[in-house]
XYZ file of N, CA and C in Angstrom:
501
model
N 116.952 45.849 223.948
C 116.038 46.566 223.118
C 114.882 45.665 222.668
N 114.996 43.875 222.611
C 113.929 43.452 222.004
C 113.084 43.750 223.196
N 113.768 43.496 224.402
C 112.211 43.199 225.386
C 111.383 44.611 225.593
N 111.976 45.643 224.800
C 111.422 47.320 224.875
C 110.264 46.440 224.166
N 110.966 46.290 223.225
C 109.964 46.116 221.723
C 108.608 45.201 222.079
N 109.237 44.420 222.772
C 108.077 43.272 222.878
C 107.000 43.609 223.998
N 107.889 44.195 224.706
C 106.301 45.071 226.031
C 105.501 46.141 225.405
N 106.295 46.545 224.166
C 105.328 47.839 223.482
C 104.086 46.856 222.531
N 104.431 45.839 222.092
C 103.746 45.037 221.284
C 102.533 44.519 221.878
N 102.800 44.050 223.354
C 101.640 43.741 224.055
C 101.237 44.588 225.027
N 101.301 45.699 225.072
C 100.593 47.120 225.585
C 99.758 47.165 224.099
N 100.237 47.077 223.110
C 99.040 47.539 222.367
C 98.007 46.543 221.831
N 98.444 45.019 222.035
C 98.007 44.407 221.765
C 96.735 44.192 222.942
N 97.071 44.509 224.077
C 96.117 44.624 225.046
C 95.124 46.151 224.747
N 95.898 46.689 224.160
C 94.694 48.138 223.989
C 93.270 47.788 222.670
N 94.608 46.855 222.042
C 93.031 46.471 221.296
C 92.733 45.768 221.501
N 92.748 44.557 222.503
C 91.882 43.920 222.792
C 90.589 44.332 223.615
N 91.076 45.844 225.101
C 89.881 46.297 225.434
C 89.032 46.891 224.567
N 89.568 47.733 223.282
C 88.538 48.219 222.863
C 87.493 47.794 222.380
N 87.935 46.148 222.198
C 86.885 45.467 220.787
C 85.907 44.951 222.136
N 86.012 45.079 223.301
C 85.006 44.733 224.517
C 84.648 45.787 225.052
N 84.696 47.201 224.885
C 83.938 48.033 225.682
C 82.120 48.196 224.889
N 81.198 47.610 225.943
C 80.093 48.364 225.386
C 79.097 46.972 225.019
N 78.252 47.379 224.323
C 77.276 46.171 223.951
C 77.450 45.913 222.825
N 77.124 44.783 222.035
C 76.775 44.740 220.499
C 74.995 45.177 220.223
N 75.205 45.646 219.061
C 73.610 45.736 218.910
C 72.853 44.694 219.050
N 73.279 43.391 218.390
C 72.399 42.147 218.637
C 71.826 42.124 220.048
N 73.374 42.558 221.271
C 72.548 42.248 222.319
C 71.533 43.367 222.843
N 71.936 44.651 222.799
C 70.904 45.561 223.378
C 69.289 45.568 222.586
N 69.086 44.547 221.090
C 67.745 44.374 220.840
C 67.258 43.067 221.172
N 68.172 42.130 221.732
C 68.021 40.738 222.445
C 67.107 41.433 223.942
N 67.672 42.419 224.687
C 67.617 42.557 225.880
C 66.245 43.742 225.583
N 66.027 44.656 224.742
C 64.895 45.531 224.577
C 63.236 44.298 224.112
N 63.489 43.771 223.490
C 62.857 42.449 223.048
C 62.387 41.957 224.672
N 63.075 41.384 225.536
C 62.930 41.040 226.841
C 62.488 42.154 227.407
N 62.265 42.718 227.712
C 62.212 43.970 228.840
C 60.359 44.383 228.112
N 60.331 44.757 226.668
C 59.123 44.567 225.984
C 58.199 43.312 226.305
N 58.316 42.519 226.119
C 57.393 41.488 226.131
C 57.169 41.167 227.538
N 58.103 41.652 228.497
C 57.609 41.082 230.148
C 57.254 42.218 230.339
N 57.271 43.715 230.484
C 56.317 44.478 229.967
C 54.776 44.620 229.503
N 54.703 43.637 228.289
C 53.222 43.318 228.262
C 52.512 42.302 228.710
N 53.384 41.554 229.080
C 52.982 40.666 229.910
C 52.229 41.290 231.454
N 52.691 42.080 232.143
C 52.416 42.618 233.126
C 51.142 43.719 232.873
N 51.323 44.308 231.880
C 50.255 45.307 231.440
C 48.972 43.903 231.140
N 48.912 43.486 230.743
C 47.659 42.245 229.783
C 47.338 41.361 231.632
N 48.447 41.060 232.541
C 47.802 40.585 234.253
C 47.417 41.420 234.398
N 47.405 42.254 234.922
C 46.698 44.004 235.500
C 45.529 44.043 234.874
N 45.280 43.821 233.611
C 43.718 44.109 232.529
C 42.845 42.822 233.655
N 43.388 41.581 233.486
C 43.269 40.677 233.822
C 42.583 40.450 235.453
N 43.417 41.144 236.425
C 43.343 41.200 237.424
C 42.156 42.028 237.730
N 42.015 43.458 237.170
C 40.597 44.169 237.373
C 39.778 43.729 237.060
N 39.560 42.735 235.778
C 38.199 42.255 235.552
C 38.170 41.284 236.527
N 38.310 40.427 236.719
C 38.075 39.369 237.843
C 37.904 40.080 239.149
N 38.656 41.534 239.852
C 38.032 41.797 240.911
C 36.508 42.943 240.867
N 36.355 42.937 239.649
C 35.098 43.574 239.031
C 34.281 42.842 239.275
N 34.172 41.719 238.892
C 33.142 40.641 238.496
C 33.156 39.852 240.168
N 34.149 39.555 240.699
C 34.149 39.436 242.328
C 33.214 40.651 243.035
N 33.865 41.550 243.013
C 32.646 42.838 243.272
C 31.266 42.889 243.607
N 30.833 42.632 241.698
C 29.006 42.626 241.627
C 28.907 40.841 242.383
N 29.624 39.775 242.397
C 29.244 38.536 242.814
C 28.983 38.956 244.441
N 29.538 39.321 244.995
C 29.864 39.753 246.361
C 28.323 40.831 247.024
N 27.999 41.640 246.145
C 27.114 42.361 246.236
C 25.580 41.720 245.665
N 26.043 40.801 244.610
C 25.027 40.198 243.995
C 24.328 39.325 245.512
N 24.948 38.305 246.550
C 25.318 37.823 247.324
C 24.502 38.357 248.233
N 24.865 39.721 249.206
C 24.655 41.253 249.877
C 23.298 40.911 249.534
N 22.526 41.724 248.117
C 21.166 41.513 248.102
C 20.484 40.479 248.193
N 20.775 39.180 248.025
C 20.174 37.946 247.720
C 19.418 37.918 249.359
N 20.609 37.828 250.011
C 20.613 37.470 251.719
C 19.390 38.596 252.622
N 19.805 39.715 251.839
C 18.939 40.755 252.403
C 17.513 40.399 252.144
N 17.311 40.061 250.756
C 15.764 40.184 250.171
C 15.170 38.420 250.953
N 16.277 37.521 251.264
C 15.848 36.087 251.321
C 15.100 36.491 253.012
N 16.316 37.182 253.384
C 15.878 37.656 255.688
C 14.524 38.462 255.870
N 14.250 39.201 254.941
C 12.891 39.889 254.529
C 11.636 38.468 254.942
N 12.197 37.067 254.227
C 10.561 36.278 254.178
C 11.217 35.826 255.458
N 12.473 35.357 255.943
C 12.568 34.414 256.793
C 12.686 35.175 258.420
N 12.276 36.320 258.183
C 12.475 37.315 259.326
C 10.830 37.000 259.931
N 10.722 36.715 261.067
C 9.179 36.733 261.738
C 9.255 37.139 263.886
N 8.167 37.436 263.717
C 7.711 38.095 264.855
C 6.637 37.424 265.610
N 6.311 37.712 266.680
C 5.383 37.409 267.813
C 4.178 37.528 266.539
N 4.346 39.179 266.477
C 3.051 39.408 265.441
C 3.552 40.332 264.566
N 3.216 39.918 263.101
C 3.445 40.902 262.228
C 3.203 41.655 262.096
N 1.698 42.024 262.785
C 0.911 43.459 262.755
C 1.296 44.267 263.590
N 2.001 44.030 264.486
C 2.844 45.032 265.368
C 3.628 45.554 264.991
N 4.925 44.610 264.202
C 6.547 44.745 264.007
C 6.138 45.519 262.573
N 6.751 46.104 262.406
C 6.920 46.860 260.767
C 7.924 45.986 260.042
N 7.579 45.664 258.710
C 8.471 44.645 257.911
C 8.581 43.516 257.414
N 7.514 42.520 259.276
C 7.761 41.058 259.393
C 6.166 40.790 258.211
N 6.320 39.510 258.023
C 5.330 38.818 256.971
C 5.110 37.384 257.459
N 3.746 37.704 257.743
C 2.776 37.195 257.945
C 2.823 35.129 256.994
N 3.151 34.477 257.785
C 3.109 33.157 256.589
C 2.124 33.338 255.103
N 1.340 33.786 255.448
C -0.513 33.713 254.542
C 0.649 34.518 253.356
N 1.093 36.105 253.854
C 1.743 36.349 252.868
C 3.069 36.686 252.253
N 3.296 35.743 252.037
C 4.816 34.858 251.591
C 4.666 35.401 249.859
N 3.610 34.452 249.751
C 3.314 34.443 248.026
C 2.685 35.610 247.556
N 2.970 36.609 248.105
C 2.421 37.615 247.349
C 3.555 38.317 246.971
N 3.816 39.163 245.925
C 4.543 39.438 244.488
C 5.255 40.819 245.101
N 4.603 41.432 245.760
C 5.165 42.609 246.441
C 5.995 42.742 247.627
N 6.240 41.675 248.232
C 7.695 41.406 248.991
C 8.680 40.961 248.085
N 8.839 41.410 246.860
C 9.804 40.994 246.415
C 10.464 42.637 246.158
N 11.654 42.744 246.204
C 12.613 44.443 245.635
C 12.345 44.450 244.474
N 12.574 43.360 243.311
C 12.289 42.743 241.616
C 13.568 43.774 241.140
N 14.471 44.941 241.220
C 15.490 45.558 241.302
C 16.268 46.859 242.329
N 17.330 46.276 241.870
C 18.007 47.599 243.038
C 19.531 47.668 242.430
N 19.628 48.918 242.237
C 21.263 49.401 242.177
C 22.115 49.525 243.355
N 23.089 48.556 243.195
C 24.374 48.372 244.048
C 24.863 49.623 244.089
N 25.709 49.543 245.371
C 26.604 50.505 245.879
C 27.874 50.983 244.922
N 28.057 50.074 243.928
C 29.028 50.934 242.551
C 27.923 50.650 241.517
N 27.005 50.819 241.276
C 26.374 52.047 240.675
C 25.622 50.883 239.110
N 26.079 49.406 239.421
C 25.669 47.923 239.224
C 24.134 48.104 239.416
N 23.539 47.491 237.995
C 21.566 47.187 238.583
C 21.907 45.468 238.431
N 21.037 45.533 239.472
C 20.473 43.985 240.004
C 19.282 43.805 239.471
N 18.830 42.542 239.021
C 17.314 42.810 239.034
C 17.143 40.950 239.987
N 15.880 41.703 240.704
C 15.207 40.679 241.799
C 13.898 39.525 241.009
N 14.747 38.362 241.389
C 12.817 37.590 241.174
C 12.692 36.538 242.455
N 11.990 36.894 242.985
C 11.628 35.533 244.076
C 10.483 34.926 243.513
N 10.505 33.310 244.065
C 9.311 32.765 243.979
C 9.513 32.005 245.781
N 8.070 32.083 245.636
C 7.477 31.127 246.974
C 6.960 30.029 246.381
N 6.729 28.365 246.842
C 6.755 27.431 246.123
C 6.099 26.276 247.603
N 4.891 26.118 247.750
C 4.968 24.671 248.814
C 5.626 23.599 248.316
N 6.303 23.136 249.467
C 6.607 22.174 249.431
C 5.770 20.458 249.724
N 6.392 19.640 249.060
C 5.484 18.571 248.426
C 5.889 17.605 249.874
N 4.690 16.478 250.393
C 5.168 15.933 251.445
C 4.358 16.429 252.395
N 4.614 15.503 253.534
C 4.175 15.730 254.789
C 4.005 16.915 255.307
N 4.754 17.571 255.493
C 4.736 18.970 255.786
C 4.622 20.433 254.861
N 3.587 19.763 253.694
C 3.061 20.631 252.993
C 2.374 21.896 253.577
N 1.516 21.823 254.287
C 0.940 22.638 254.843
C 1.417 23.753 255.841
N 3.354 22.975 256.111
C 3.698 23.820 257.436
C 4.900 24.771 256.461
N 5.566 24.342 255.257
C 6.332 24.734 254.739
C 6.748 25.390 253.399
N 7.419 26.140 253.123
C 7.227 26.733 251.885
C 8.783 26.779 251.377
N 9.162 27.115 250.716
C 10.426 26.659 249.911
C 10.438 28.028 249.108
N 11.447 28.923 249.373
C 11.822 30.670 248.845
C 12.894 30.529 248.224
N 12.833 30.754 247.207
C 13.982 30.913 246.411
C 14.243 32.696 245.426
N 15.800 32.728 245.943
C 15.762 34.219 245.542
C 17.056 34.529 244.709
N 16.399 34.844 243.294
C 17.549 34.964 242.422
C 17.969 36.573 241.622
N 19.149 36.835 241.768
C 19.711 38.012 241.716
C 20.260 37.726 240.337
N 20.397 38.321 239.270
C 20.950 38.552 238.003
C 21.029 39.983 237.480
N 22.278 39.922 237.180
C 23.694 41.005 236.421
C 23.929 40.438 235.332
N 24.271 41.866 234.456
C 24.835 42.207 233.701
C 26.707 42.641 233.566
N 27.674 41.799 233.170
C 29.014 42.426 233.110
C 29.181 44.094 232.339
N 29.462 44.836 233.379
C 29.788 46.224 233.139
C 31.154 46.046 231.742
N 31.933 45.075 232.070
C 33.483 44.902 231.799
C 33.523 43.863 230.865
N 33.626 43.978 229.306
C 33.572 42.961 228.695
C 34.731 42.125 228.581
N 35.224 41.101 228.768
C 36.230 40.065 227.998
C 36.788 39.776 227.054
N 35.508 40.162 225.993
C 35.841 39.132 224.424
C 35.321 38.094 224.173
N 35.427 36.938 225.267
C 34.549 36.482 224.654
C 32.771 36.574 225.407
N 32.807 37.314 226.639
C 31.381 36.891 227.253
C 31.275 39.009 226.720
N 30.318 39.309 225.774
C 30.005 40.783 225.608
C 28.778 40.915 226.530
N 28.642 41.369 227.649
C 27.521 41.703 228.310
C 26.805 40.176 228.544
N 27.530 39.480 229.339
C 27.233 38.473 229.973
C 26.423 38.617 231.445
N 25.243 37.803 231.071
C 24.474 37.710 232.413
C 24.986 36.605 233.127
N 25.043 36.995 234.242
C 25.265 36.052 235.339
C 23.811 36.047 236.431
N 24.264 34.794 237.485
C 23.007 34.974 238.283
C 23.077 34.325 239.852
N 22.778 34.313 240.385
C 23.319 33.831 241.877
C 21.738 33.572 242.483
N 21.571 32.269 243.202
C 20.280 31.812 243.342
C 20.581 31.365 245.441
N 19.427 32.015 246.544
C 19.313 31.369 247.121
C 18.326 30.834 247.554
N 18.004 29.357 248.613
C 16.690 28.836 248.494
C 16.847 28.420 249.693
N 15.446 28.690 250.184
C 15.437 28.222 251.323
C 13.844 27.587 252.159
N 13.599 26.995 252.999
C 12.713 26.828 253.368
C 11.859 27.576 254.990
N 10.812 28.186 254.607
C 10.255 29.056 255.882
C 8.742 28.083 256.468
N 9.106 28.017 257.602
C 7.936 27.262 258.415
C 7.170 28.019 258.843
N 5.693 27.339 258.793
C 4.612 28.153 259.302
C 5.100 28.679 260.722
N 5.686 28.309 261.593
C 5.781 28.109 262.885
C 7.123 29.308 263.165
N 6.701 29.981 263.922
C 8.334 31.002 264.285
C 8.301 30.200 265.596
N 9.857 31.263 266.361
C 10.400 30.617 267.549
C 9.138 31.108 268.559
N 8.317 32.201 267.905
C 7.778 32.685 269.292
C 6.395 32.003 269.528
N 5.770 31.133 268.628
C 4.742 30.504 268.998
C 4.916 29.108 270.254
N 3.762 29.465 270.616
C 3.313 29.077 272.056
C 3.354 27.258 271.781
């Protein structure tokens, strides 16, 4: 009869031991809500993160797009300019109206254009000119700390009196 007694003792002694382990404690399910929250915003605050930088990649990229376009405009030449529609004439380089001065990008971004034409100093003053073409934006997408930050992207280059097609 004791060993009845004593298997009934630890049948129940085992019943309460599962019960006091089924389940979570609260400490832990606000240990683990705490975690799950904060990597959570963590992921929401990269994502904010991630669009502005491919925003601002975007207008740089396009900023880029126009620079190249408006720079191939002076450095583009022909047999004869008066034939070709477009090409420019060395004489006029420095005049104010081959420049775009603005244009709205393909997402809907204004650019604004300034070229200058500039001789260059030296020997080959007379054959060369030095174009420089600078594109500047406005951030659509503020940060915090840059509110409507201008940016600007500059290219420069030098155009010779002389094309490939002279004799």
């Amino acid at each position: 009869m004791t060993t009845n007694w004593n298997a009934r003792c630890n049948t129940r002694r085992k019943a309460k031991h599962k019960a006091k382990h089924n389940g979570f404690s609260l400490l832990e399910v606000l240990i683990a809500l705490f975690l799950v929250g904060s990597s959570a915003l963590g992921i929401i605050k990269l994502q904010a993160s991630l669009e502005q930088q491919a925003s601002y990649i975007l207008q740089q990229t396009e900023a880029m797009y126009i620079a190249e376009r408006q720079l191939e405009r002076y450095l583009a030449r022909g047999q004869s300019p008066a034939e070709s529609s477009g090409l420019l004439s060395y004489a006029q380089l420095e005049s104010s109206d081959n420049c775009l001065h603005s244009q709205i990008g393909a997402n809907g971004f204004v650019y604004a254009i300034d070229c200058q034409v500039e001789a260059v100093s030296g020997l080959m003053a007379a054959e060369l000119k030095m174009v420089k073409v600078t594109v500047t934006w406005h951030n659509r997408v503020s940060d915090g700390a840059e509110l409507n930050a201008q940016h600007q992207l500059s290219l420069v280059s030098q155009v010779s009196k002389f094309s490939e097609f002279d004799l």
